[in-house]
């Protein structure tokens, strides 16, 4: 049973460019969340997708957008990259059900903006 | 808005000794609490959760956590530490009132655990 997978593993971009990160959820999960983890900090919630719609959003600018596909996989897009966007981007999947299930995290994508 | 505090940046303990990693939280509704561990250059790995019921929760790798509502705490514990437990530990909270809108987690800043042989 595959866990959460993310691609690419590492990415280097220049300020002003755009980037797309990808995530495949754990088998059986229908909800995908994205987090940004800056160096030395805890993960910060970006947004969550369920039923192909953004259900919840954290305090991130509109430069950050996403998408969920019918197979539950998801993409995170960041436009007009800033140096401060350099971070580990984590995808987490879970099951939307009555019981609060834990979120399972992927290994992350390390984004470096130069 | 919910928040989590992990008051210790680093905890040092000798192998074989008990360990405690502290966590306090703040939420409007009832808390759902989680502990995760992160190894270098890796994602977060789930250890245990408290949703309701018994205040002492047992999880993976011999870890347990005690929920204390009056002190709004959820400290992570292990009776006997191993060198391999050395890692970065995160406490996270989800507000039960948030259910309608999603299930985002709010994380603490993390605590580095170093177990020395």
Short mmCIF file of C-alpha atoms in Angstrom, two decimals:
data_model
loop_
_atom_site.label_atom_id
_atom_site.label_comp_id
_atom_site.label_asym_id
_atom_site.label_seq_id
_atom_site.Cartn_x
_atom_site.Cartn_y
_atom_site.Cartn_z
CA UNK A 1 0.00 0.00 0.00
CA UNK A 2 1.70 3.16 -1.22
CA UNK A 3 1.90 6.05 1.16
CA UNK A 4 1.79 9.71 0.20
CA UNK A 5 4.14 10.51 -2.65
CA UNK A 6 5.40 13.90 -3.80
CA UNK A 7 7.35 15.12 -6.79
CA UNK A 8 9.83 16.48 -7.41
CA UNK A 9 12.08 15.89 -4.42
CA UNK A 10 14.08 19.04 -4.92
CA UNK A 11 13.58 22.12 -7.04
CA UNK A 12 15.58 25.28 -7.66
CA UNK A 13 13.83 28.30 -9.13
CA UNK A 14 14.58 31.97 -9.70
CA UNK A 15 12.64 34.87 -8.22
CA UNK A 16 9.58 35.71 -10.28
CA UNK A 17 9.22 32.23 -11.75
CA UNK A 18 6.32 29.88 -11.24
CA UNK A 19 6.43 26.35 -9.80
CA UNK A 20 4.11 23.35 -9.64
CA UNK A 21 4.43 20.65 -7.01
CA UNK A 22 2.57 17.35 -7.15
CA UNK A 23 1.12 14.98 -4.60
CA UNK A 24 -0.54 11.56 -4.70
CA UNK A 25 -2.46 10.68 -1.54
CA UNK A 26 -2.34 7.46 0.40
CA UNK A 27 -4.61 4.82 -1.07
CA UNK A 28 -8.18 5.27 0.13
CA UNK A 29 -7.74 8.88 1.20
CA UNK A 30 -9.86 11.63 -0.35
CA UNK A 31 -8.56 14.81 1.26
CA UNK A 32 -5.26 16.54 0.56
CA UNK A 33 -3.68 19.33 2.58
CA UNK A 34 -0.57 21.35 1.81
CA UNK A 35 1.84 22.77 4.36
CA UNK A 36 4.90 24.99 4.13
CA UNK A 37 7.76 24.27 6.52
CA UNK A 38 10.40 26.98 6.64
CA UNK A 39 13.78 26.11 8.09
CA UNK A 40 13.62 25.69 11.84
CA UNK A 41 9.85 26.09 12.02
CA UNK A 42 6.78 23.93 12.26
CA UNK A 43 4.61 23.30 9.22
CA UNK A 44 2.19 26.09 8.32
CA UNK A 45 -1.16 25.21 6.73
CA UNK A 46 -1.58 26.51 3.18
CA UNK A 47 -4.88 24.97 2.06
CA UNK A 48 -6.93 21.80 1.87
CA UNK A 49 -8.76 20.16 -1.00
CA UNK A 50 -11.73 17.85 -0.83
CA UNK A 51 -14.03 16.82 -3.67
CA UNK A 52 -11.88 18.83 -6.06
CA UNK A 53 -12.57 22.08 -4.24
CA UNK A 54 -10.56 24.23 -1.87
CA UNK A 55 -12.28 23.68 1.44
CA UNK A 56 -10.05 25.57 3.82
CA UNK A 57 -7.24 28.07 3.44
CA UNK A 58 -4.51 29.40 5.69
CA UNK A 59 -2.90 32.83 5.69
CA UNK A 60 -1.16 32.59 2.37
CA UNK A 61 -1.44 35.04 -0.55
CA UNK A 62 -3.26 34.32 -3.76
CA UNK A 63 0.07 33.51 -5.39
CA UNK A 64 -0.45 30.12 -3.84
CA UNK A 65 -3.12 28.10 -5.61
CA UNK A 66 -3.97 24.48 -5.99
CA UNK A 67 -6.01 21.84 -7.65
CA UNK A 68 -7.36 18.41 -6.87
CA UNK A 69 -8.04 15.89 -9.59
CA UNK A 70 -10.76 13.22 -9.77
CA UNK A 71 -8.25 10.57 -8.64
CA UNK A 72 -7.66 12.70 -5.48
CA UNK A 73 -4.12 13.70 -6.45
CA UNK A 74 -3.28 17.35 -6.07
CA UNK A 75 -1.03 20.13 -7.29
CA UNK A 76 0.29 23.20 -5.53
CA UNK A 77 1.16 26.17 -7.73
CA UNK A 78 3.14 29.17 -6.61
CA UNK A 79 3.42 32.21 -8.91
CA UNK A 80 5.86 35.12 -8.81
CA UNK A 81 8.26 33.30 -6.50
CA UNK A 82 9.93 35.23 -3.71
CA UNK A 83 13.08 34.34 -1.80
CA UNK A 84 10.87 33.80 1.25
CA UNK A 85 9.05 30.98 -0.52
CA UNK A 86 12.10 28.78 -0.05
CA UNK A 87 10.93 25.95 2.19
CA UNK A 88 9.98 22.31 2.44
CA UNK A 89 6.49 21.83 1.04
CA UNK A 90 4.61 18.97 2.60
CA UNK A 91 1.53 17.25 1.30
CA UNK A 92 -0.71 15.36 3.70
CA UNK A 93 -3.66 13.11 2.98
CA UNK A 94 -6.52 11.97 5.14
CA UNK A 95 -9.99 10.52 5.00
CA UNK A 96 -12.97 12.81 5.34
CA UNK A 97 -15.15 10.96 7.80
CA UNK A 98 -16.97 11.44 11.07
CA UNK A 99 -13.95 10.39 13.12
CA UNK A 100 -11.00 12.81 13.10
CA UNK A 101 -8.42 10.80 11.21
CA UNK A 102 -4.76 11.64 11.39
CA UNK A 103 -3.08 13.13 8.36
CA UNK A 104 -0.36 11.17 6.64
CA UNK A 105 2.52 13.18 5.26
CA UNK A 106 4.66 12.74 2.20
CA UNK A 107 8.44 13.23 2.20
CA UNK A 108 8.11 16.79 0.92
CA UNK A 109 9.50 18.89 -1.90
CA UNK A 110 12.43 21.11 -1.04
CA UNK A 111 12.02 24.38 -2.97
CA UNK A 112 14.94 26.79 -3.19
CA UNK A 113 14.35 30.22 -4.69
CA UNK A 114 17.45 32.15 -5.76
CA UNK B 1 -7.77 30.71 16.56
CA UNK B 2 -5.98 27.62 17.74
CA UNK B 3 -2.31 27.61 18.74
CA UNK B 4 0.33 25.25 20.07
CA UNK B 5 3.35 25.99 22.23
CA UNK B 6 6.34 23.72 22.66
CA UNK B 7 8.33 25.54 25.33
CA UNK B 8 11.59 23.62 24.88
CA UNK B 9 13.66 23.99 21.74
CA UNK B 10 15.69 20.95 22.73
CA UNK B 11 15.46 18.12 25.23
CA UNK B 12 18.50 16.05 26.16
CA UNK B 13 18.17 12.68 27.86
CA UNK B 14 20.40 9.68 28.47
CA UNK B 15 19.56 6.38 26.85
CA UNK B 16 17.40 4.26 29.12
CA UNK B 17 16.02 7.24 31.03
CA UNK B 18 12.42 8.42 30.74
CA UNK B 19 11.73 11.32 28.42
CA UNK B 20 9.09 14.04 28.29
CA UNK B 21 8.47 16.53 25.49
CA UNK B 22 6.07 19.27 26.51
CA UNK B 23 3.15 20.72 24.60
CA UNK B 24 0.39 23.16 25.52
CA UNK B 25 -2.46 24.23 23.28
CA UNK B 26 -5.26 26.73 22.86
CA UNK B 27 -8.54 26.13 20.99
CA UNK B 28 -12.09 27.47 21.07
CA UNK B 29 -13.82 24.11 20.99
CA UNK B 30 -12.63 20.69 22.02
CA UNK B 31 -9.09 19.79 21.00
CA UNK B 32 -7.98 16.99 18.79
CA UNK B 33 -4.29 16.55 19.54
CA UNK B 34 -1.51 14.85 17.61
CA UNK B 35 2.19 14.13 17.89
CA UNK B 36 4.42 13.72 14.86
CA UNK B 37 8.13 12.95 14.50
CA UNK B 38 10.41 14.19 11.74
CA UNK B 39 13.77 12.69 10.85
CA UNK B 40 16.32 14.71 8.82
CA UNK B 41 15.21 15.41 5.27
CA UNK B 42 12.02 13.43 5.76
CA UNK B 43 8.32 14.15 6.06
CA UNK B 44 6.35 13.91 9.27
CA UNK B 45 5.52 10.54 10.75
CA UNK B 46 2.39 10.10 12.89
CA UNK B 47 2.98 8.88 16.47
CA UNK B 48 -0.33 9.16 18.31
CA UNK B 49 -3.51 11.17 18.75
CA UNK B 50 -6.05 12.13 21.37
CA UNK B 51 -9.64 12.56 20.27
CA UNK B 52 -11.71 11.68 23.32
CA UNK B 53 -11.82 9.18 26.14
CA UNK B 54 -8.88 7.97 28.20
CA UNK B 55 -6.44 10.78 28.98
CA UNK B 56 -3.43 8.49 28.49
CA UNK B 57 -2.92 7.66 24.84
CA UNK B 58 -0.49 5.02 23.62
CA UNK B 59 1.15 5.24 20.21
CA UNK B 60 3.93 3.94 18.02
CA UNK B 61 7.44 2.94 19.14
CA UNK B 62 6.54 2.89 22.85
CA UNK B 63 5.50 6.54 23.01
CA UNK B 64 2.53 7.73 24.98
CA UNK B 65 0.97 11.10 25.75
CA UNK B 66 -1.14 12.43 28.57
CA UNK B 67 -4.01 14.82 27.91
CA UNK B 68 -4.67 17.30 30.72
CA UNK B 69 -7.68 19.49 30.04
CA UNK B 70 -7.25 21.78 33.05
CA UNK B 71 -3.65 22.54 32.12
CA UNK B 72 -4.37 22.46 28.36
CA UNK B 73 -1.38 20.20 27.91
CA UNK B 74 -0.55 17.11 25.91
CA UNK B 75 2.96 16.02 26.88
CA UNK B 76 4.72 13.24 24.99
CA UNK B 77 6.41 10.59 27.11
CA UNK B 78 8.43 7.41 26.86
CA UNK B 79 9.54 5.27 29.82
CA UNK B 80 12.95 4.38 28.39
CA UNK B 81 14.60 6.47 25.66
CA UNK B 82 16.59 5.00 22.77
CA UNK B 83 19.33 6.70 20.77
CA UNK B 84 17.19 6.07 17.69
CA UNK B 85 14.46 8.29 19.20
CA UNK B 86 16.64 11.32 18.47
CA UNK B 87 14.63 13.47 16.06
CA UNK B 88 12.42 16.56 15.79
CA UNK B 89 9.03 16.24 17.45
CA UNK B 90 5.95 18.28 16.63
CA UNK B 91 2.75 18.68 18.58
CA UNK B 92 -0.35 19.68 16.57
CA UNK B 93 -3.92 20.61 17.37
CA UNK B 94 -7.15 20.64 15.46
CA UNK B 95 -10.23 22.46 16.76
CA UNK B 96 -13.42 20.39 16.90
CA UNK B 97 -15.35 23.53 15.87
CA UNK B 98 -13.31 23.57 12.68
CA UNK B 99 -14.82 20.32 11.46
CA UNK B 100 -17.39 21.98 9.32
CA UNK B 101 -14.72 23.82 7.37
CA UNK B 102 -11.96 21.25 7.15
CA UNK B 103 -9.42 19.59 9.34
CA UNK B 104 -6.31 21.76 9.22
CA UNK B 105 -3.61 21.11 11.76
CA UNK B 106 -1.83 23.86 13.65
CA UNK B 107 1.68 22.86 14.64
CA UNK B 108 4.06 23.94 17.33
CA UNK B 109 7.59 25.05 16.44
CA UNK B 110 9.01 21.65 17.29
CA UNK B 111 11.34 20.20 19.92
CA UNK B 112 14.63 18.53 19.11
CA UNK B 113 15.11 15.38 21.17
CA UNK B 114 18.68 14.19 21.66
CA UNK B 115 19.24 10.84 23.32
CA UNK B 116 22.85 10.13 24.27
CA UNK B 117 24.30 6.70 24.88
#
